[in-house]
Amino acid sequence: MGDLIQIVVAKYNYWIYITLMMIGLYAMIAKNNLVKKIVGMNIFQTAIILFYVSTGAKRGATIPILEHGHGEHGAGAHVVHAVDYINPLPHVLMLTAIVVAVATLGVALALAIRVYNRYDTLEEDEILAKIREK
Amino acid sequence: MSQQYPALLVIVPLLSALVISAAGWINKRLCFPIAVAALGVAAYSSIGLLLRVLDEGAIVYRLGGWDPPMGIAYYVDHLNGLVLAVVSVVAFLNLIASKKSIELELPDKTAPFYALYVLQVTGLLGIVATGDAFNLYVLLEITALSGYAMLAMGKDRAQLSTLNYLYMGTIGACFYLLGVGYLYIVTGSLNMVDIANILPSLYESKAVLGAFIICLVGVWVKMAFFPLHAWLPNAYTHGPSAASSLIAPLVTKVMIYVMIRLILTVFTPEFAFNILAISKPIVWLACIAIFMGAILALAERNLKKMLTYIIVAEVGYMVGGAWLGNRAGMTGAILHIVNDALMTLCAFLVVSNIAYKLKGYAFDDIKGLVRKMPFTMGALVIGALSIIGVPPTCGFFSKWYLISGAIQASQYAFMVALLFSSLVNVVLFFRVIEICYYEPFSDDGAHGHGPPSEPMAEAPLTMLVPLFIVAAGLVLVGIYTGDIVNKIIEFAIPQGIV
Amino acid sequence: METMISIKPLLAVLVSLLITPILVSSRAPNVREAWTFVAAVAKFLIVLSMLPTIMKGTEIVYTVAEFLPGAAIKFRVDALGMLFALVSSSLWIITSAYSIGYMRGLKEHSQTRYFVFFAFALSATVGVAFSANLLTMYLFYEMLSLATYPLVTHHQDHEARSSGRKYLLYIVGTSIGLALPAMLISYNLAGTLEFGKQGFLAGTASKPLIGLLLFMFLFGFAKAAIMPFHSWLPAAMVAPTPVSALLHAVAVVKVGVFSVVRVLTGVFGTDLLFSLDFGPVILLVASATILIGSFIALSQDGLKRLLAYSTIAQLSYIVLGVGLLSPKGITGGMVHIAMHAFGKITLFFCAGAIFVATGKKNISEMVGIGRRMPVTMAAFFIASLSIIGMPPCGGFVSKWYLVLGSLEAHQMPILYVLLFSSLLNAAYFMPIVYRAFFCRPEEAMFENTVQEAPPFCVVPLVITAVISVILLFYPQPFFNLASMMVQQITGT
Amino acid sequence: MKIIGLIIALSTGVLLICATGDFPRWADPASPASTHLSPHFIEKTMEETSVPNIVTAVLADYRGYDTMYETAVIFTAGLACFILLRIFVKEEPGDRLYRHLLTGVTVRVKEGTKLPPSEDFERIDATWTPPDLIIKTICRFLIPFIQLFALYVIAHGHHSPGGGFQGGVILGASIILLAISQDLRTSVRRMREKLDAVLCAVGVIIYAGTGALCLLLGLNFLDYSALASVLHCDPVTARSHGILIVEIGVGIAVMCTMIWIYNNVSSIGKYDEGL
């Protein structure tokens, strides 16, 4: 039991993101309401963003913006040590992923509006029933 | 200039898509020529690129001038050189063929549609060319978003099915992204070749296994591999003709390419086939996919929807072929990417011709098609023969390699599944041909002289000519299969796979 | 064995394909028919021009495209292929003439389609004859199946539709379901598909596997109409008579038998079959087909259906000849390809001529027809003699060699099968002829106004009947080719 | 469906949890992610691109290609919302309502007739509600500052957290705030649909065009050091400037796309009063 707690604590970031991801995935599959599915999708994507960003963390390091940054480059520049700054790459990647998530959300909402206009409901079973009636 | 082909291939369409979108606000008639020019350049440079690859071997293009693990690089070898050429040519032909149908189906939104079309092609080309695992994800999303938008412009329940596609597509892409994240944590790299170099020491790692599985499942969702296929038929059926005839031939095929790339380059065949013992179950899954695709297609009374189920079965062909783990199977899978793209394009162009001239493409609507649209019908027959796998059309030859691979790997179930699906395809297509040929019936005595001839109502030339080119391509690719295999695919498969 | 590279085989195949655009685009029936004739004659001449080379023992080879080592699209003309190509291309000329008479006589619809697919079918037939390997043969085999589908369903009514389904189901179903995998397995065993003198499977697989492959090939080429995959043939008789005549008496079924023979000799090799003792199996299947086919023929009233069952039985003679695995038997089987072709096509022509002139299809309605159509029925008589295997007709030669072969192979039961089936043949043909000529005037079912069919119909059937007779006295072209082939196989 | 969903979600979770077994501990400085590529970025950025904000440098230069497509993705989304929702009906049949701004009198105009062009009248929907005065005034007051801040965020992306995306979103939000606090017609008057849509494309064109310019100047696509000859500076500074140019492009594209998406979604493509 103690071991398990140790494992969980050492990697708690992953446990949190996976829990969130499972919630999102479950909502996407099991929810009947199309907008709730979109919400689930967003939770899912956010969980992944959380996961990536958490991998960038580095104990004892600060945000990846160089001090004394202004001006000089080349020979006169300050020596920079990698251990002092956290990993910038996941942040960059997640900036992209956030944008993608927003874009997907926009399109999903637009589609949901179209569906609502057509069927007057956002409940999937009702929509399917209406389609079957025709 | 030939040094810059890899960039031109993707940049020209991207820039043109933007220009089209802007030009649409000024003069709508500008959009189509720009799109044609852009895809023409893309097709030209992709073919030029393929020829260069044949001469010089793999080409690395450093975007931004940064060396690969730091920056993003395009890595074009024989495998993606071939796929690039197919994608750009298919997109180009379909664009020309679709002009009229876009104008008919979406009269006031041609400009954004062309822009999305070209963006979609950009995304597909980028996916194929890129050598960076994360870049692939971004391009995947461009492809997906433009695809959703185009498919949702259809009639009936298009929006609903596209929304379902969006959910599934997002899950697939997110799974892939997760897989890349896992790989990044254990390797620290995003470049495919770099990852492959680091991985051998990590083959035992659970993280790599997890990354592989989650990537694979993500890609399977995107390609509609059997139990994950539910989004595909409706989304493709209800979309506008131009969109489905672009997306149906290309998207699933490009996703197959991604899977093969993951197997061959990122995780290496050694890992995928030897260390993981999952080839057999996956081939079994592929068999089920083929069976189910075929059976579901049989139940359809709508030509376009029937074709979508055939796509589901064809995805099974390629996944199974790739996972047979031998050279013949892999050759078959790669060859089938080319062939299936052309075959599906041919079939969907026929559907869009039908949709252009007739009320719809349900079996009831296409009665007597032979007399109304004889040329379209002829192309449908050629496409059907290729999908069935009759020599000398190209479909036969990829099936040949796939079955050879199945025999060599002693996966007889896969062989049976392939033959079963061929037979079902015979039934499917000859049913269609019968309907087009006999109905409506006229039983004027024992000596039926056929129904009274109806006036011919053939689709316009701009739709027919690309269709004929594709139909001829099916036969030509079949005849030159030997060259394609010996000069391109041979080099695309690493020596390690026997 | 010398070989020679020449484009002639490809030309022979393509010549009928090349005219199809002209056929499609031509509006006038005369132009269309003229071009069909030109192509038919050209094809025959090209085939004929290769004959001397082949007789000298040289083989003509031409590779179109190689897509796998040992599995190219490749032509090779040897004695066996030459024999078959000669038969089919010469009969195309005659059938073209007959088609014109028949189609015009009945004012058939969609004649363009008819002639186009006929041309396709002939290309495929010659393609099969000249194939150098299993792949090429399969290619043309499938092409033939598909090209004949529109011909079978020419009438476009319910009956044609269901027959067309049956036709495709049997032919394409077996070729994809049995022949294709058998071909692939063979390729993976031997690494080649090239027909060899003594096959290429020897020493590559165990007896059960060879047996399985034999089964798959034998039934996979369902055009050979070996029971139980025979019932497409009677169904396909809904087609117009020239189609039945050329395709279902000559081209299609012979392609099936030819393919079986090629596979038995070129893939398995007679030595392999002999050493593994598979000869009797083939003989059993063939004999069963012969006898059952003949019995069913006895009970038929529809003339074309009777001829169809007769064809089923006769085709198995050829398989039987090869199954004997003795030189004389094989020779007999090969020659039977030619003899049966000329005999059976005459019979079909006659059936068609009767239909054109009187509209009658059933035997029971043909009492006394010999008096109204004496030429037709005389030809019918001669041709049925040929099929039965009696002098003065060519059929006698092939049957004689089959009998000799069965003696040579010490297969006495086969001898009885041959004799008994000849008896059956006589039993179903002779009553027709008898009732056609010898009946009381009040029994005759025809008005005096009934005339012979148009000359386009009658002349071809007279020609083929005459050739049937000539072949008894001058069987050399076919006979020599057959014996050459046997020499090549046995090496003696 | 619920049970299937539960099973799928749980099995995915279990798979992913198991796979984390071999991960390095959280925030471990010795993890491969922190030792393989990132040291190069951290230590060389200043030297190679002259940008102190490493995230900006990696975003717009090392992985600038990703970012270009990221901008393209957002553009695609805008285009997608537009094509899906926009309705180009000339005018719905029925009477139109106009409100006299000074008096608040509503005028109903019969179908087919037109109001004389005048600044005093504003078109309104049947469901029009007057905007709250406090909200309206405060928002009008805030918007310029928000926009100013946005420009700062874009321009200062080299040295502090920020950049084109962040700035663009803030800019877009300012216009959207206008639309929310008053109505959509007001914001569309400030930012016409056509201008907005064209600017969307222009933003991405600035990015991709900069890349293409590098290509035309003889180096690889997006290799900003090629701009040195145009900008008259050394290649490293040219990279820094190149990043600024593309960040501006990103800012424009993101701003306009945000507005575009909002306009289409909030008015369901009718471009009326909006929410």
Coordinates of N, CA, C and O in Angstrom, one line a residue, chain B residues 4 7 10-11 14-15 18-19 21-22 25 61-66 69-72 74 108-109 112-113 115-116 119 122 132 134-135 138-139 142 145-146 149 152-153 175 178 182 184-190 194 198 204-207 210 213-214, chain D residues 12 15-24 32-33 36-37 40-41 48-49 61-63 65-66 68-70 72-73 75-77 79-80 82-88 193-194 197-198 201 204-205 208-209 212 215 218-223 239 260:
Chain B
Q4 N 13.9 22.7 -53.9 CA 12.8 23.2 -53.0 C 11.5 22.5 -53.2 O 10.5 22.9 -52.7
A7 N 9.3 21.8 -50.2 CA 8.7 23.0 -49.6 C 7.5 23.4 -50.5 O 6.4 23.6 -50.1
V10 N 4.0 21.8 -50.4 CA 3.1 22.1 -49.4 C 2.8 23.5 -49.3 O 1.6 23.9 -49.0
I11 N 3.8 24.4 -49.6 CA 3.6 25.8 -49.4 C 2.7 26.4 -50.5 O 1.8 27.2 -50.1
L14 N -0.8 25.8 -49.6 CA -1.2 26.6 -48.4 C -1.5 28.1 -48.8 O -2.5 28.6 -48.5
L15 N -0.5 28.6 -49.4 CA -0.6 30.1 -49.8 C -1.8 30.3 -50.7 O -2.6 31.2 -50.5
L18 N -5.1 30.4 -48.9 CA -5.3 31.7 -48.3 C -5.8 32.7 -49.3 O -6.7 33.5 -49.1
V19 N -5.1 32.7 -50.5 CA -5.4 33.6 -51.5 C -6.8 33.4 -52.0 O -7.6 34.3 -52.3
S21 N -9.3 32.2 -50.4 CA -10.2 32.6 -49.4 C -10.4 34.1 -49.5 O -11.5 34.7 -49.4
A22 N -9.3 34.8 -49.7 CA -9.4 36.3 -49.8 C -10.0 36.7 -51.2 O -10.8 37.6 -51.2
W25 N -13.8 37.0 -51.8 CA -14.5 38.2 -51.5 C -14.5 39.3 -52.6 O -15.2 40.2 -52.6
Y61 N 14.7 17.7 -46.0 CA 14.6 19.1 -46.3 C 14.4 19.8 -44.9 O 13.5 19.5 -44.1
R62 N 15.3 20.7 -44.5 CA 15.3 21.3 -43.2 C 14.5 22.5 -43.3 O 14.9 23.5 -43.8
L63 N 13.3 22.5 -42.6 CA 12.5 23.7 -42.6 C 13.1 24.7 -41.6 O 13.4 24.4 -40.5
G64 N 13.2 26.0 -42.1 CA 13.8 27.0 -41.2 C 15.3 26.9 -41.1 O 15.9 27.6 -40.4
G65 N 15.8 25.9 -41.9 CA 17.3 25.8 -41.9 C 17.8 25.1 -40.6 O 19.0 25.1 -40.4
W66 N 17.0 24.6 -39.8 CA 17.5 24.0 -38.5 C 17.7 22.5 -38.8 O 17.0 21.8 -39.5
P69 N 16.9 17.2 -35.3 CA 16.2 17.0 -34.1 C 15.7 18.3 -33.5 O 14.8 18.4 -32.7
M70 N 16.4 19.4 -33.8 CA 16.1 20.7 -33.3 C 14.8 21.3 -34.0 O 13.8 21.6 -33.4
G71 N 15.0 21.4 -35.3 CA 13.9 21.9 -36.0 C 13.1 20.8 -36.6 O 13.2 19.6 -36.3
I72 N 12.2 21.2 -37.5 CA 11.3 20.2 -38.2 C 11.9 19.9 -39.6 O 12.4 20.9 -40.2
Y74 N 11.5 17.7 -43.3 CA 10.8 16.8 -44.2 C 11.7 15.7 -44.6 O 12.9 15.9 -44.9
D108 N -23.4 29.3 -53.5 CA -23.0 30.6 -53.0 C -21.7 30.4 -52.1 O -21.3 31.4 -51.5
K109 N -21.2 29.2 -52.0 CA -20.1 29.1 -51.1 C -18.9 28.4 -51.8 O -18.1 27.6 -51.2
P112 N -15.1 29.6 -50.3 CA -14.5 28.9 -49.1 C -14.4 27.4 -49.3 O -13.5 26.8 -48.7
F113 N -15.2 26.9 -50.1 CA -15.1 25.4 -50.4 C -13.8 25.1 -51.1 O -13.1 24.2 -50.7
A115 N -11.1 26.9 -50.9 CA -10.1 27.1 -50.0 C -9.9 25.9 -49.0 O -8.8 25.5 -48.8
L116 N -11.0 25.4 -48.6 CA -11.0 24.3 -47.7 C -10.4 23.0 -48.4 O -9.6 22.3 -47.8
L119 N -6.8 23.5 -48.6 CA -6.2 23.3 -47.3 C -6.1 21.8 -46.9 O -5.1 21.3 -46.4
T122 N -3.3 20.4 -48.7 CA -2.1 20.8 -48.0 C -1.8 19.9 -46.8 O -0.7 19.4 -46.6
D132 N 8.4 14.7 -38.6 CA 8.3 15.1 -37.3 C 7.0 14.6 -36.7 O 5.9 14.9 -37.3
F134 N 5.2 15.4 -34.1 CA 4.2 16.4 -33.6 C 3.7 17.2 -34.8 O 2.5 17.5 -34.8
N135 N 4.5 17.6 -35.7 CA 4.1 18.3 -36.9 C 3.0 17.5 -37.6 O 2.0 18.1 -38.1
V138 N -0.4 18.3 -36.0 CA -1.0 19.6 -36.4 C -1.6 19.4 -37.8 O -2.7 19.9 -38.1
L139 N -0.9 18.8 -38.7 CA -1.4 18.6 -40.1 C -2.6 17.7 -40.1 O -3.5 18.0 -40.9
I142 N -5.4 19.9 -39.4 CA -5.9 20.7 -40.6 C -6.7 19.9 -41.5 O -7.8 20.3 -41.9
L145 N -10.1 19.2 -39.8 CA -11.1 20.3 -39.7 C -11.6 20.7 -41.1 O -12.8 20.9 -41.3
S146 N -10.7 20.8 -42.1 CA -11.2 21.1 -43.4 C -12.2 20.0 -43.9 O -13.2 20.3 -44.6
A149 N -15.6 20.4 -42.3 CA -16.3 21.5 -42.9 C -16.9 21.1 -44.2 O -18.1 21.4 -44.5
A152 N -19.7 18.4 -44.0 CA -20.9 18.9 -43.4 C -21.8 19.7 -44.3 O -22.9 20.1 -44.0
M153 N -21.2 20.1 -45.5 CA -22.0 20.9 -46.4 C -23.0 20.0 -47.2 O -23.7 20.5 -48.1
F175 N -5.5 10.6 -29.2 CA -4.8 9.4 -28.9 C -3.4 9.4 -29.5 O -2.4 9.1 -28.8
L178 N -1.3 11.8 -27.5 CA -0.9 11.1 -26.3 C 0.3 10.2 -26.5 O 1.3 10.2 -25.8
Y182 N 4.0 10.4 -24.9 CA 4.7 9.3 -24.1 C 6.1 9.1 -24.7 O 7.0 8.9 -24.0
Y184 N 7.8 11.2 -26.2 CA 8.6 12.4 -25.9 C 9.2 12.2 -24.5 O 10.3 12.6 -24.3
I185 N 8.4 11.8 -23.6 CA 8.9 11.7 -22.2 C 10.0 10.7 -22.1 O 11.0 11.0 -21.4
V186 N 9.9 9.6 -22.8 CA 11.0 8.6 -22.7 C 12.2 8.9 -23.6 O 13.3 8.4 -23.3
T187 N 11.9 9.6 -24.7 CA 13.1 9.8 -25.6 C 13.6 11.2 -25.6 O 14.7 11.5 -25.9
G188 N 12.7 12.1 -25.3 CA 13.1 13.5 -25.3 C 13.1 14.1 -26.7 O 13.6 15.2 -26.9
S189 N 12.6 13.4 -27.7 CA 12.7 13.9 -29.1 C 11.3 13.8 -29.8 O 10.4 13.0 -29.3
L190 N 11.2 14.5 -30.8 CA 9.9 14.5 -31.6 C 10.2 14.1 -33.0 O 9.3 13.8 -33.8
D194 N 15.1 10.5 -35.2 CA 15.8 10.6 -33.9 C 15.1 9.6 -32.9 O 15.9 8.9 -32.2
I198 N 16.9 6.4 -30.8 CA 16.9 6.3 -29.4 C 16.2 5.0 -28.9 O 16.6 4.4 -27.9
E204 N 12.1 -2.5 -24.1 CA 11.5 -3.3 -23.0 C 10.6 -2.3 -22.2 O 9.8 -2.8 -21.4
S205 N 10.7 -1.0 -22.5 CA 9.9 -0.1 -21.6 C 8.4 -0.2 -21.9 O 7.9 -0.3 -23.0
K206 N 7.7 -0.2 -20.7 CA 6.3 -0.2 -20.8 C 5.7 1.1 -21.5 O 4.7 1.1 -22.2
A207 N 6.5 2.1 -21.3 CA 6.0 3.4 -21.9 C 6.0 3.3 -23.4 O 5.1 3.8 -24.0
G210 N 3.1 1.3 -24.4 CA 1.9 2.1 -24.3 C 1.8 3.1 -25.4 O 0.7 3.3 -26.0
I213 N 0.8 1.4 -28.7 CA -0.6 1.0 -28.7 C -1.5 2.2 -28.9 O -2.5 2.2 -29.7
I214 N -1.3 3.2 -28.1 CA -2.2 4.3 -28.1 C -2.1 5.1 -29.5 O -3.1 5.5 -30.0
Chain D
T12 N -8.6 2.4 -21.4 CA -7.7 3.4 -21.9 C -6.9 4.0 -20.7 O -5.6 4.0 -20.7
L15 N -4.4 1.4 -19.4 CA -3.3 1.3 -20.3 C -2.3 2.4 -20.1 O -1.1 2.2 -20.0
L16 N -2.9 3.6 -20.0 CA -2.0 4.8 -19.9 C -1.3 4.8 -18.6 O -0.1 5.2 -18.5
I17 N -2.0 4.4 -17.5 CA -1.4 4.4 -16.2 C -0.3 3.4 -16.2 O 0.8 3.7 -15.7
C18 N -0.5 2.2 -16.7 CA 0.5 1.2 -16.7 C 1.7 1.7 -17.4 O 2.9 1.5 -17.0
A19 N 1.5 2.4 -18.6 CA 2.6 2.9 -19.4 C 3.4 3.9 -18.6 O 4.6 4.1 -18.9
T20 N 2.8 4.6 -17.7 CA 3.6 5.6 -17.0 C 4.6 5.0 -16.0 O 5.4 5.6 -15.4
G21 N 4.5 3.6 -15.8 CA 5.4 3.0 -14.9 C 6.9 3.2 -15.1 O 7.6 3.4 -14.2
D22 N 7.2 3.3 -16.4 CA 8.6 3.5 -16.7 C 9.0 5.0 -16.9 O 10.1 5.3 -17.4
F23 N 8.1 5.8 -16.6 CA 8.4 7.3 -16.7 C 9.4 7.7 -15.7 O 9.3 7.2 -14.6
P24 N 10.1 8.8 -16.0 CA 10.9 9.4 -14.9 C 10.0 10.1 -13.9 O 8.8 10.4 -14.3
P32 N 14.8 12.3 -19.8 CA 15.2 12.5 -21.2 C 14.6 13.7 -21.9 O 15.3 14.4 -22.6
A33 N 13.4 14.0 -21.5 CA 12.7 15.2 -22.1 C 13.5 16.5 -21.7 O 13.6 17.4 -22.5
H36 N 17.5 15.9 -23.6 CA 17.8 15.6 -25.0 C 17.8 16.8 -25.9 O 18.9 17.3 -26.4
L37 N 16.7 17.4 -26.1 CA 16.6 18.6 -27.0 C 16.6 19.9 -26.2 O 17.2 20.9 -26.7
H40 N 19.7 22.2 -25.6 CA 20.1 23.0 -26.8 C 19.3 24.3 -27.0 O 19.8 25.3 -27.2
F41 N 18.0 24.1 -26.8 CA 17.1 25.3 -27.0 C 17.5 26.3 -25.9 O 17.6 27.5 -26.2
E48 N 21.6 31.9 -31.2 CA 21.2 31.6 -32.6 C 20.1 32.5 -33.1 O 19.9 32.7 -34.3
T49 N 19.2 32.9 -32.2 CA 18.1 33.7 -32.7 C 18.0 35.1 -32.0 O 17.2 35.9 -32.4
D61 N 10.5 30.0 -34.5 CA 11.7 29.7 -35.4 C 12.1 28.3 -35.4 O 11.9 27.7 -36.5
Y62 N 12.5 27.7 -34.3 CA 12.9 26.3 -34.4 C 11.8 25.4 -34.9 O 11.9 24.6 -35.8
R63 N 10.6 25.6 -34.3 CA 9.4 24.9 -34.8 C 8.4 25.8 -35.4 O 7.2 25.7 -35.3
Y65 N 7.6 26.0 -38.3 CA 6.7 25.4 -39.3 C 5.4 24.9 -38.7 O 4.4 25.0 -39.3
D66 N 5.6 24.3 -37.5 CA 4.4 23.9 -36.8 C 3.5 25.1 -36.5 O 2.3 24.9 -36.7
M68 N 3.2 27.8 -38.2 CA 2.5 28.3 -39.4 C 1.3 27.5 -39.6 O 0.2 28.0 -39.9
Y69 N 1.4 26.2 -39.4 CA 0.2 25.3 -39.6 C -0.8 25.5 -38.5 O -2.0 25.4 -38.7
E70 N -0.3 25.9 -37.3 CA -1.2 26.2 -36.2 C -2.1 27.4 -36.6 O -3.3 27.3 -36.4
A72 N -2.7 28.2 -39.6 CA -3.6 27.7 -40.7 C -4.7 26.9 -40.1 O -5.8 27.0 -40.6
V73 N -4.5 26.2 -39.0 CA -5.6 25.5 -38.3 C -6.7 26.4 -37.9 O -7.9 26.2 -38.1
F75 N -7.2 29.4 -39.0 CA -7.8 29.9 -40.1 C -8.9 28.9 -40.7 O -10.0 29.3 -41.1
T76 N -8.5 27.7 -40.8 CA -9.4 26.6 -41.3 C -10.7 26.6 -40.4 O -11.8 26.5 -41.0
A77 N -10.5 26.7 -39.1 CA -11.7 26.7 -38.2 C -12.6 27.9 -38.6 O -13.8 27.7 -38.6
L79 N -12.8 29.5 -41.4 CA -13.4 29.2 -42.7 C -14.5 28.2 -42.5 O -15.6 28.3 -43.2
A80 N -14.3 27.2 -41.7 CA -15.2 26.1 -41.5 C -16.5 26.7 -40.9 O -17.6 26.4 -41.4
F82 N -17.5 29.6 -41.0 CA -18.2 30.5 -42.0 C -19.0 29.7 -43.0 O -20.2 30.0 -43.3
I83 N -18.3 28.7 -43.6 CA -19.0 27.9 -44.6 C -20.2 27.1 -44.1 O -21.2 27.0 -44.7
L84 N -20.1 26.7 -42.8 CA -21.1 26.0 -42.2 C -22.3 26.8 -41.9 O -23.5 26.4 -42.0
L85 N -22.1 28.0 -41.4 CA -23.2 28.8 -40.8 C -23.7 29.9 -41.6 O -24.9 30.2 -41.6
R86 N -22.8 30.6 -42.3 CA -23.2 31.8 -42.9 C -24.3 31.6 -43.9 O -24.3 30.7 -44.7
I87 N -25.4 32.4 -43.8 CA -26.5 32.4 -44.7 C -26.5 33.6 -45.5 O -26.6 34.7 -45.0
F88 N -26.5 33.5 -46.8 CA -26.4 34.6 -47.7 C -27.8 35.0 -48.2 O -28.0 35.2 -49.4
E193 N -17.4 42.4 -42.2 CA -17.2 41.0 -42.4 C -16.1 40.7 -43.5 O -15.2 39.9 -43.3
K194 N -16.2 41.5 -44.6 CA -15.3 41.3 -45.7 C -13.8 41.6 -45.2 O -12.9 40.8 -45.4
A197 N -12.6 38.8 -42.9 CA -12.3 37.6 -43.6 C -11.0 37.7 -44.4 O -10.2 36.8 -44.4
V198 N -10.9 38.9 -45.0 CA -9.6 39.0 -45.8 C -8.4 39.1 -44.9 O -7.4 38.5 -45.2
A201 N -7.0 35.8 -43.8 CA -6.1 35.2 -44.7 C -4.8 35.9 -44.8 O -3.7 35.3 -44.8
V204 N -2.3 34.9 -42.1 CA -1.5 33.7 -42.4 C -0.6 33.9 -43.6 O 0.5 33.4 -43.6
I205 N -1.0 34.7 -44.5 CA -0.2 35.0 -45.7 C 1.1 35.7 -45.2 O 2.2 35.4 -45.8
A208 N 3.2 32.7 -43.9 CA 3.7 31.8 -44.9 C 4.5 32.6 -46.0 O 5.5 32.1 -46.5
G209 N 4.1 33.9 -46.2 CA 4.8 34.7 -47.2 C 6.2 35.0 -46.7 O 7.2 35.0 -47.6
A212 N 8.1 32.1 -47.5 CA 8.3 31.9 -49.0 C 9.3 32.9 -49.4 O 10.1 32.6 -50.3
L215 N 12.6 31.6 -49.0 CA 12.8 30.6 -50.0 C 13.3 31.3 -51.3 O 14.2 30.9 -51.9
G218 N 16.8 32.4 -51.4 CA 17.8 31.4 -51.7 C 18.0 30.4 -50.6 O 18.8 29.5 -50.7
L219 N 17.4 30.6 -49.4 CA 17.6 29.6 -48.4 C 16.3 28.8 -48.2 O 15.4 28.9 -49.0
N220 N 16.3 27.9 -47.2 CA 15.2 27.0 -47.1 C 13.9 27.8 -46.6 O 14.1 28.9 -46.1
F221 N 12.8 27.2 -46.8 CA 11.6 27.8 -46.3 C 11.6 28.2 -44.8 O 12.1 27.4 -44.0
L222 N 11.2 29.4 -44.5 CA 11.2 29.8 -43.1 C 12.5 30.1 -42.5 O 12.6 30.3 -41.3
D223 N 13.6 30.0 -43.3 CA 14.9 30.3 -42.7 C 15.1 31.8 -42.7 O 15.6 32.4 -43.6
R239 N 16.8 36.8 -37.8 CA 15.9 35.8 -37.2 C 15.0 36.4 -36.2 O 13.8 36.1 -36.2
W260 N -14.4 36.3 -36.4 CA -15.1 35.7 -37.5 C -15.9 34.5 -36.9 O -17.1 34.4 -37.2

